[in-house]
mmCIF file of C-alpha atoms and ligand atoms in Angstrom:
data_model
loop_
_atom_site.group_PDB
_atom_site.id
_atom_site.type_symbol
_atom_site.label_atom_id
_atom_site.label_comp_id
_atom_site.label_asym_id
_atom_site.label_seq_id
_atom_site.Cartn_x
_atom_site.Cartn_y
_atom_site.Cartn_z
ATOM 1 C CA MET A 22 107.706 137.356 100.818
ATOM 2 C CA ALA A 23 105.513 139.169 103.477
ATOM 3 C CA MET A 24 106.084 137.648 106.970
ATOM 4 C CA TYR A 25 104.202 138.684 110.044
ATOM 5 C CA ALA A 26 103.958 137.527 113.654
ATOM 6 C CA ALA A 27 100.952 135.656 114.742
ATOM 7 C CA LYS A 28 99.564 136.182 118.198
ATOM 8 C CA ALA A 29 101.611 133.701 120.342
ATOM 9 C CA LEU A 30 99.951 130.697 122.082
ATOM 10 C CA PRO A 31 100.498 130.362 125.704
ATOM 11 C CA GLY A 32 103.975 129.160 126.589
ATOM 12 C CA THR A 33 105.305 129.623 122.938
ATOM 13 C CA ALA A 34 107.338 132.230 121.246
ATOM 14 C CA ALA A 35 105.573 134.296 118.596
ATOM 15 C CA LEU A 36 105.072 132.319 115.496
ATOM 16 C CA HIS A 37 105.938 133.476 111.893
ATOM 17 C CA TYR A 38 103.415 132.841 109.206
ATOM 18 C CA ASP A 39 104.160 132.322 105.600
ATOM 19 C CA ALA A 40 101.758 134.660 103.802
ATOM 20 C CA ASP A 41 100.935 131.817 101.273
ATOM 21 C CA MET A 42 99.933 129.781 103.993
ATOM 22 C CA ALA A 43 97.842 132.332 105.677
ATOM 23 C CA ALA A 44 96.010 133.077 102.375
ATOM 24 C CA THR A 45 94.820 129.299 102.233
ATOM 25 C CA SER A 46 93.722 129.927 105.768
ATOM 26 C CA VAL A 47 94.855 126.405 106.692
ATOM 27 C CA GLY A 48 97.483 127.730 108.887
ATOM 28 C CA ALA A 49 95.018 129.699 111.017
ATOM 29 C CA GLU A 50 92.706 126.704 111.037
ATOM 30 C CA LEU A 51 95.538 124.552 112.490
ATOM 31 C CA GLN A 52 96.340 127.091 115.090
ATOM 32 C CA ASP A 53 92.586 126.966 116.160
ATOM 33 C CA ALA A 54 92.719 123.227 116.039
ATOM 34 C CA ILE A 55 95.502 123.159 118.386
ATOM 35 C CA ARG A 56 93.747 125.588 120.869
ATOM 36 C CA ASP A 57 90.278 124.008 120.483
ATOM 37 C CA ASP A 58 91.486 120.276 120.951
ATOM 38 C CA GLN A 59 90.508 119.294 117.531
ATOM 39 C CA LEU A 60 93.601 117.090 117.533
ATOM 40 C CA PHE A 61 93.631 113.700 119.200
ATOM 41 C CA LEU A 62 96.035 110.808 119.587
ATOM 42 C CA LEU A 63 95.677 107.271 118.383
ATOM 43 C CA PHE A 64 97.938 104.632 120.084
ATOM 44 C CA GLN A 65 99.648 101.755 118.117
ATOM 45 C CA PRO A 66 100.765 99.023 120.414
ATOM 46 C CA ILE A 67 104.558 97.684 120.220
ATOM 47 C CA VAL A 68 104.541 93.959 120.895
ATOM 48 C CA THR A 69 107.047 91.225 121.395
ATOM 49 C CA LEU A 70 107.752 89.054 118.533
ATOM 50 C CA ASP A 71 107.384 85.679 120.428
ATOM 51 C CA GLU A 72 104.383 83.590 120.468
ATOM 52 C CA GLY A 73 102.673 85.539 123.271
ATOM 53 C CA HIS A 74 102.923 89.018 121.457
ATOM 54 C CA ARG A 75 102.906 90.706 124.697
ATOM 55 C CA VAL A 76 102.218 94.396 124.692
ATOM 56 C CA LEU A 77 105.523 96.268 125.465
ATOM 57 C CA GLY A 78 103.977 99.803 125.085
ATOM 58 C CA ALA A 79 102.648 102.061 122.374
ATOM 59 C CA GLU A 80 103.512 104.815 119.964
ATOM 60 C CA ALA A 81 101.343 107.969 120.143
ATOM 61 C CA LEU A 82 100.165 109.063 116.634
ATOM 62 C CA VAL A 83 98.451 112.495 116.038
ATOM 63 C CA ARG A 84 95.150 113.063 114.104
ATOM 64 C CA TRP A 85 93.227 116.162 113.271
ATOM 65 C CA ASN A 86 89.450 115.929 113.545
ATOM 66 C CA HIS A 87 88.979 118.620 110.975
ATOM 67 C CA PRO A 88 85.461 120.191 110.980
ATOM 68 C CA VAL A 89 85.015 120.028 107.280
ATOM 69 C CA HIS A 90 87.303 117.276 106.019
ATOM 70 C CA GLY A 91 86.906 114.854 108.913
ATOM 71 C CA THR A 92 89.792 112.894 110.255
ATOM 72 C CA LEU A 93 93.214 114.012 108.608
ATOM 73 C CA ALA A 94 96.402 111.923 109.034
ATOM 74 C CA PRO A 95 99.636 113.579 109.907
ATOM 75 C CA ALA A 96 100.718 113.749 106.153
ATOM 76 C CA ALA A 97 98.043 116.142 105.424
ATOM 77 C CA PHE A 98 99.047 118.755 108.135
ATOM 78 C CA LEU A 99 102.471 117.954 109.545
ATOM 79 C CA PRO A 100 104.308 119.565 106.493
ATOM 80 C CA LEU A 101 102.391 122.873 106.997
ATOM 81 C CA ALA A 102 103.011 122.778 110.740
ATOM 82 C CA GLU A 103 106.676 122.389 110.078
ATOM 83 C CA ARG A 104 106.726 125.294 107.570
ATOM 84 C CA THR A 105 104.827 127.671 109.712
ATOM 85 C CA GLY A 106 106.326 126.819 113.145
ATOM 86 C CA LEU A 107 103.088 125.559 114.411
ATOM 87 C CA ILE A 108 104.913 122.266 114.947
ATOM 88 C CA VAL A 109 106.045 123.669 118.262
ATOM 89 C CA PRO A 110 102.751 124.397 119.786
ATOM 90 C CA LEU A 111 101.436 121.167 118.140
ATOM 91 C CA GLY A 112 104.361 119.191 119.754
ATOM 92 C CA ARG A 113 103.564 120.682 123.092
ATOM 93 C CA TRP A 114 100.089 119.675 122.698
ATOM 94 C CA VAL A 115 101.070 116.037 121.911
ATOM 95 C CA LEU A 116 103.374 115.901 124.899
ATOM 96 C CA ARG A 117 100.779 117.118 127.441
ATOM 97 C CA THR A 118 98.011 114.988 126.028
ATOM 98 C CA SER A 119 100.438 112.026 125.953
ATOM 99 C CA LEU A 120 101.531 112.486 129.597
ATOM 100 C CA ARG A 121 97.733 113.183 130.794
ATOM 101 C CA GLN A 122 96.937 109.835 129.097
ATOM 102 C CA LEU A 123 99.756 108.077 130.755
ATOM 103 C CA ALA A 124 98.892 109.244 134.106
ATOM 104 C CA ASP A 125 95.528 107.470 133.745
ATOM 105 C CA TRP A 126 97.306 104.136 132.760
ATOM 106 C CA PRO A 127 99.091 101.631 135.017
ATOM 107 C CA ALA A 128 102.410 102.849 136.410
ATOM 108 C CA GLY A 129 105.019 101.818 134.158
ATOM 109 C CA THR A 130 103.275 101.866 130.877
ATOM 110 C CA LEU A 131 105.559 102.631 128.046
ATOM 111 C CA LEU A 132 104.897 105.381 125.446
ATOM 112 C CA ASN A 133 106.790 106.436 122.416
ATOM 113 C CA ILE A 134 106.231 110.125 121.364
ATOM 114 C CA ASN A 135 107.357 111.486 117.985
ATOM 115 C CA ILE A 136 109.091 114.908 118.196
ATOM 116 C CA SER A 137 110.092 117.348 115.478
ATOM 117 C CA PRO A 138 113.724 118.432 114.719
ATOM 118 C CA ARG A 139 112.310 121.818 115.469
ATOM 119 C CA ASP A 140 111.447 120.783 119.123
ATOM 120 C CA LEU A 141 115.221 120.192 119.760
ATOM 121 C CA ARG A 142 115.959 123.705 118.838
ATOM 122 C CA GLU A 143 113.775 125.256 121.400
ATOM 123 C CA PRO A 144 115.771 126.082 124.373
ATOM 124 C CA ASP A 145 113.226 125.201 126.808
ATOM 125 C CA PHE A 146 112.007 121.916 125.514
ATOM 126 C CA ALA A 147 113.542 119.670 128.016
ATOM 127 C CA THR A 148 112.395 122.086 130.871
ATOM 128 C CA ALA A 149 108.874 121.936 129.470
ATOM 129 C CA LEU A 150 108.920 118.215 129.306
ATOM 130 C CA SER A 151 110.242 117.887 132.787
ATOM 131 C CA ALA A 152 107.640 120.185 134.174
ATOM 132 C CA LEU A 153 104.874 118.046 132.383
ATOM 133 C CA LEU A 154 106.349 115.003 133.956
ATOM 134 C CA ASP A 155 105.919 116.468 137.300
ATOM 135 C CA GLU A 156 102.475 117.872 136.626
ATOM 136 C CA TYR A 157 101.242 114.587 135.727
ATOM 137 C CA GLY A 158 103.206 112.205 137.978
ATOM 138 C CA VAL A 159 104.771 110.304 134.998
ATOM 139 C CA ALA A 160 108.168 108.719 135.295
ATOM 140 C CA ALA A 161 110.721 109.851 132.760
ATOM 141 C CA ALA A 162 111.564 106.251 132.077
ATOM 142 C CA GLN A 163 108.155 105.521 130.679
ATOM 143 C CA ILE A 164 108.884 107.899 127.761
ATOM 144 C CA THR A 165 110.755 107.149 124.424
ATOM 145 C CA LEU A 166 111.273 110.308 122.139
ATOM 146 C CA GLU A 167 111.396 109.278 118.619
ATOM 147 C CA ILE A 168 113.443 111.430 116.320
ATOM 148 C CA THR A 169 113.913 110.946 112.660
ATOM 149 C CA GLU A 170 117.297 109.944 111.206
ATOM 150 C CA SER A 171 117.788 113.084 109.055
ATOM 151 C CA MET A 172 117.500 115.138 112.254
ATOM 152 C CA PRO A 173 120.725 115.175 114.022
ATOM 153 C CA VAL A 174 122.504 116.835 111.081
ATOM 154 C CA VAL A 175 120.762 120.040 112.160
ATOM 155 C CA ALA A 176 123.522 121.168 114.555
ATOM 156 C CA GLY A 177 125.295 121.271 117.898
ATOM 157 C CA GLU A 178 122.497 122.804 119.916
ATOM 158 C CA SER A 179 120.285 119.819 119.109
ATOM 159 C CA PHE A 180 122.928 117.619 120.413
ATOM 160 C CA THR A 181 123.150 119.543 123.636
ATOM 161 C CA MET A 182 119.286 119.247 123.913
ATOM 162 C CA LEU A 183 119.550 115.457 123.440
ATOM 163 C CA ASP A 184 121.944 115.387 126.363
ATOM 164 C CA GLU A 185 119.611 117.405 128.474
ATOM 165 C CA LEU A 186 116.720 115.100 127.711
ATOM 166 C CA ARG A 187 118.724 111.980 128.419
ATOM 167 C CA ALA A 188 119.736 113.648 131.878
ATOM 168 C CA LEU A 189 115.934 113.780 132.559
ATOM 169 C CA GLY A 190 115.702 109.997 132.225
ATOM 170 C CA VAL A 191 113.792 109.676 129.027
ATOM 171 C CA LYS A 192 114.892 107.459 126.256
ATOM 172 C CA LEU A 193 115.859 108.404 122.781
ATOM 173 C CA ALA A 194 114.852 106.380 119.546
ATOM 174 C CA LEU A 195 116.037 106.903 116.015
ATOM 175 C CA ASP A 196 113.019 106.696 113.877
ATOM 176 C CA ASP A 197 112.880 105.384 110.223
ATOM 177 C CA PHE A 198 116.196 103.789 110.473
ATOM 178 C CA GLY A 199 117.868 103.016 107.177
ATOM 179 C CA THR A 200 116.050 105.446 105.138
ATOM 180 C CA GLY A 201 118.039 108.593 106.036
ATOM 181 C CA SER A 202 121.271 109.889 104.848
ATOM 182 C CA SER A 203 123.122 110.089 107.980
ATOM 183 C CA PRO A 204 126.230 108.417 108.425
ATOM 184 C CA LEU A 205 126.466 105.353 110.680
ATOM 185 C CA SER A 206 128.818 107.453 112.937
ATOM 186 C CA LEU A 207 125.574 109.000 114.059
ATOM 187 C CA LEU A 208 124.731 105.844 116.086
ATOM 188 C CA HIS A 209 128.002 106.726 118.286
ATOM 189 C CA ASP A 210 127.503 110.535 118.337
ATOM 190 C CA VAL A 211 123.872 110.626 119.338
ATOM 191 C CA PRO A 212 123.097 109.192 122.870
ATOM 192 C CA LEU A 213 120.501 106.750 121.732
ATOM 193 C CA ASP A 214 118.535 103.901 123.460
ATOM 194 C CA GLU A 215 116.528 102.471 120.597
ATOM 195 C CA VAL A 216 116.371 102.284 116.878
ATOM 196 C CA LYS A 217 113.300 101.683 114.730
ATOM 197 C CA LEU A 218 113.795 99.713 111.587
ATOM 198 C CA ASP A 219 111.986 101.624 108.642
ATOM 199 C CA ARG A 220 109.120 99.440 107.187
ATOM 200 C CA ALA A 221 110.962 99.529 103.627
ATOM 201 C CA PHE A 222 113.311 96.890 105.136
ATOM 202 C CA THR A 223 110.734 94.988 107.345
ATOM 203 C CA GLN A 224 108.623 94.423 104.314
ATOM 204 C CA ALA A 225 111.412 93.566 101.797
ATOM 205 C CA ASP A 226 111.803 90.240 100.013
ATOM 206 C CA PRO A 227 113.818 87.608 101.875
ATOM 207 C CA ASP A 228 117.132 87.760 99.820
ATOM 208 C CA GLY A 229 116.974 91.525 98.906
ATOM 209 C CA ARG A 230 116.689 94.287 101.476
ATOM 210 C CA VAL A 231 115.857 92.192 104.232
ATOM 211 C CA SER A 232 119.764 91.690 104.520
ATOM 212 C CA VAL A 233 119.485 95.438 105.737
ATOM 213 C CA ALA A 234 117.322 94.141 108.476
ATOM 214 C CA ALA A 235 119.769 91.414 109.406
ATOM 215 C CA GLY A 236 122.561 94.046 109.336
ATOM 216 C CA VAL A 237 120.684 96.479 111.579
ATOM 217 C CA ALA A 238 119.884 93.582 114.033
ATOM 218 C CA HIS A 239 123.576 92.998 114.437
ATOM 219 C CA LEU A 240 124.464 96.442 114.594
ATOM 220 C CA ALA A 241 121.817 97.163 117.410
ATOM 221 C CA GLU A 242 123.118 94.146 119.412
ATOM 222 C CA ALA A 243 126.791 95.367 119.147
ATOM 223 C CA LEU A 244 125.745 98.720 120.160
ATOM 224 C CA LYS A 245 123.516 97.499 122.818
ATOM 225 C CA LEU A 246 120.378 99.384 121.324
ATOM 226 C CA HIS A 247 116.784 98.189 121.589
ATOM 227 C CA VAL A 248 115.356 97.721 118.161
ATOM 228 C CA VAL A 249 111.724 97.604 116.942
ATOM 229 C CA ALA A 250 110.769 96.699 113.511
ATOM 230 C CA GLU A 251 107.985 98.970 112.061
ATOM 231 C CA GLY A 252 105.287 98.299 109.578
ATOM 232 C CA VAL A 253 104.792 94.544 110.044
ATOM 233 C CA GLU A 254 102.040 93.475 107.861
ATOM 234 C CA THR A 255 102.278 89.711 107.474
ATOM 235 C CA PRO A 256 102.848 86.631 109.735
ATOM 236 C CA GLN A 257 105.798 85.742 107.176
ATOM 237 C CA GLN A 258 107.469 89.120 107.927
ATOM 238 C CA ALA A 259 106.940 88.748 111.595
ATOM 239 C CA GLU A 260 108.438 85.303 111.547
ATOM 240 C CA ARG A 261 111.470 86.337 109.384
ATOM 241 C CA LEU A 262 112.288 89.174 111.798
ATOM 242 C CA ARG A 263 112.070 87.031 114.770
ATOM 243 C CA GLU A 264 114.527 84.631 113.076
ATOM 244 C CA LEU A 265 116.801 87.487 112.572
ATOM 245 C CA GLY A 266 116.707 88.253 116.225
ATOM 246 C CA TYR A 267 114.119 91.022 116.487
ATOM 247 C CA ARG A 268 112.230 90.868 119.758
ATOM 248 C CA ALA A 269 109.838 93.908 119.143
ATOM 249 C CA ALA A 270 107.751 95.092 116.475
ATOM 250 C CA GLN A 271 104.997 97.257 115.499
ATOM 251 C CA GLY A 272 102.499 96.999 112.475
ATOM 252 C CA TYR A 273 99.146 96.090 110.917
ATOM 253 C CA HIS A 274 99.682 92.530 111.438
ATOM 254 C CA PHE A 275 99.518 92.989 115.089
ATOM 255 C CA ALA A 276 97.310 95.963 115.642
ATOM 256 C CA ARG A 277 96.412 99.331 113.979
ATOM 257 C CA PRO A 278 96.739 102.529 115.617
ATOM 258 C CA MET A 279 93.673 102.678 118.030
ATOM 259 C CA PRO A 280 91.769 105.166 120.501
ATOM 260 C CA ALA A 281 93.141 105.163 123.964
ATOM 261 C CA ALA A 282 90.486 103.158 125.626
ATOM 262 C CA ASP A 283 91.080 100.352 123.120
ATOM 263 C CA PHE A 284 94.851 100.202 123.957
ATOM 264 C CA GLU A 285 94.085 100.321 127.713
ATOM 265 C CA ALA A 286 91.979 97.182 127.368
ATOM 266 C CA LEU A 287 94.965 95.392 125.887
ATOM 267 C CA LEU A 288 97.220 96.115 129.092
ATOM 268 C CA PRO A 289 97.751 92.985 131.270
ATOM 269 C CA VAL A 290 94.893 92.691 133.776
ATOM 270 C CA GLU A 291 97.130 92.756 136.744
ATOM 271 C CA ALA A 292 98.763 96.058 135.439
ATOM 272 C CA ARG A 293 95.229 97.563 135.075
ATOM 273 C CA ALA A 294 93.998 96.557 138.539
HETATM 274 P P1 C2E B 62 106.161 107.050 111.854
HETATM 275 O O1 C2E B 62 106.565 107.800 113.171
HETATM 276 O O2 C2E B 62 107.047 106.447 111.024
HETATM 277 O O3 C2E B 62 104.855 106.328 112.301
HETATM 278 C C1 C2E B 62 104.326 105.133 111.776
HETATM 279 C C2 C2E B 62 103.406 105.167 110.715
HETATM 280 O O4 C2E B 62 103.310 104.036 110.119
HETATM 281 C C3 C2E B 62 102.113 105.838 111.218
HETATM 282 O O5 C2E B 62 101.523 106.505 110.316
HETATM 283 C C4 C2E B 62 101.388 104.381 111.479
HETATM 284 O O6 C2E B 62 99.996 104.510 111.323
HETATM 285 C C5 C2E B 62 102.060 103.698 110.096
HETATM 286 N N1 C2E B 62 101.932 102.229 110.212
HETATM 287 C C6 C2E B 62 101.985 101.464 111.385
HETATM 288 N N2 C2E B 62 101.820 100.148 111.012
HETATM 289 C C7 C2E B 62 101.922 100.312 109.636
HETATM 290 C C8 C2E B 62 101.850 98.934 108.898
HETATM 291 O O7 C2E B 62 101.896 97.780 109.191
HETATM 292 N N3 C2E B 62 101.915 99.217 107.452
HETATM 293 C C9 C2E B 62 101.834 100.599 107.075
HETATM 294 N N4 C2E B 62 101.861 100.755 105.622
HETATM 295 N N5 C2E B 62 101.747 101.746 107.869
HETATM 296 C C10 C2E B 62 101.957 101.450 109.240
HETATM 297 P P2 C2E B 62 100.767 107.888 110.530
HETATM 298 O O8 C2E B 62 99.970 107.926 111.925
HETATM 299 O O9 C2E B 62 99.966 108.425 109.250
HETATM 300 O O10 C2E B 62 102.038 108.949 110.775
HETATM 301 C C11 C2E B 62 102.793 109.369 109.734
HETATM 302 C C12 C2E B 62 104.028 110.106 110.308
HETATM 303 O O11 C2E B 62 103.766 111.267 110.963
HETATM 304 C C13 C2E B 62 104.725 109.312 111.522
HETATM 305 O O12 C2E B 62 105.639 108.347 110.962
HETATM 306 C C14 C2E B 62 105.543 110.480 111.962
HETATM 307 O O13 C2E B 62 106.739 110.811 111.498
HETATM 308 C C15 C2E B 62 104.520 111.714 111.961
HETATM 309 N N6 C2E B 62 103.767 111.698 113.274
HETATM 310 C C16 C2E B 62 102.722 111.273 113.864
HETATM 311 N N7 C2E B 62 102.370 111.666 114.778
HETATM 312 C C17 C2E B 62 103.294 112.576 115.360
HETATM 313 C C18 C2E B 62 103.205 113.636 116.381
HETATM 314 O O14 C2E B 62 102.601 113.428 117.370
HETATM 315 N N8 C2E B 62 104.401 114.409 116.338
HETATM 316 C C19 C2E B 62 105.176 114.371 115.255
HETATM 317 N N9 C2E B 62 106.309 115.490 115.305
HETATM 318 N N10 C2E B 62 105.274 113.533 114.185
HETATM 319 C C20 C2E B 62 104.262 112.689 114.213
HETATM 320 CA CA1 CA B 63 92.287 104.266 133.260
HETATM 321 CA CA1 CA B 64 107.671 107.178 114.898
HETATM 322 CA CA1 CA B 65 108.857 105.285 111.706
#
């Protein structure tokens, strides 16, 4: 299959396009979208599971405001981005936009940012993140990078990058926990701070897969990992998770992903002053 190098975006290596993708022109469109700020971020609150449902922070979730198709969810363009390598400039856009946003929020606001396995194989990833933290005056401790469970199988260089990121002071979360095929030893091998219980287990029936939720709660406690239950949609799910020892959760029951201004309005008044 014919491959050719696309013109490099500032600060990125030359990207290689798949000819099929270029033929559909969506790859070229996405490249323009990154450059022209057609992407935007929504923020989904992460809350405590006790009565008060205090806001602990948010997860940044990318969207594409497509000129013809309107707002596109990540499922509509991330696979393409991964295949074409555009995930790297896209990820840098997400990082920069997230940190710029954090700079405008109260000091100490916590933000989870999704990264791609591909990011961890870019030798300058930690250096670039460090430069952005400096540029926007954001503390590394405000950031948790979410990586998917299947990711760390990629190889040794990724582990090195995870150590570099940890050394910067950012936290690392294992996303979609319970769905991947990674061995449990991964929890020891990867320097993690947090696991996010996949919604398949959050939403399971009481005597079925919810036992996985119970197991993960114990595991997280034993390994001193922060744990967040994802995809909580009902008060019953929230209550059951609380009983299982979960302290933090995310899901439509509490709040949908929302624009920055709406999330800012949820931050405690004293923090906003
Ligand atoms: P994820 O990281 O597991 O993010 C959670 C997804 O679940 C989000 O979908 C969110 O909108 C959705 N969600 C939240 N609460 C509920 C709920 O109660 N019920 C249900 N059914 N869904 C809920 P979204 O925004 O479409 O993102 C899909 C995936 O795309 C994310 O899954 C993540 O893997 C990826 N993604 C999103 N933003 C980024 C990004 O900036 N960079 C990278 N590399 N990946 C991203
Ligand atoms: Ca502000
Ligand atoms: Ca995530
Ligand atoms: Ca997830």
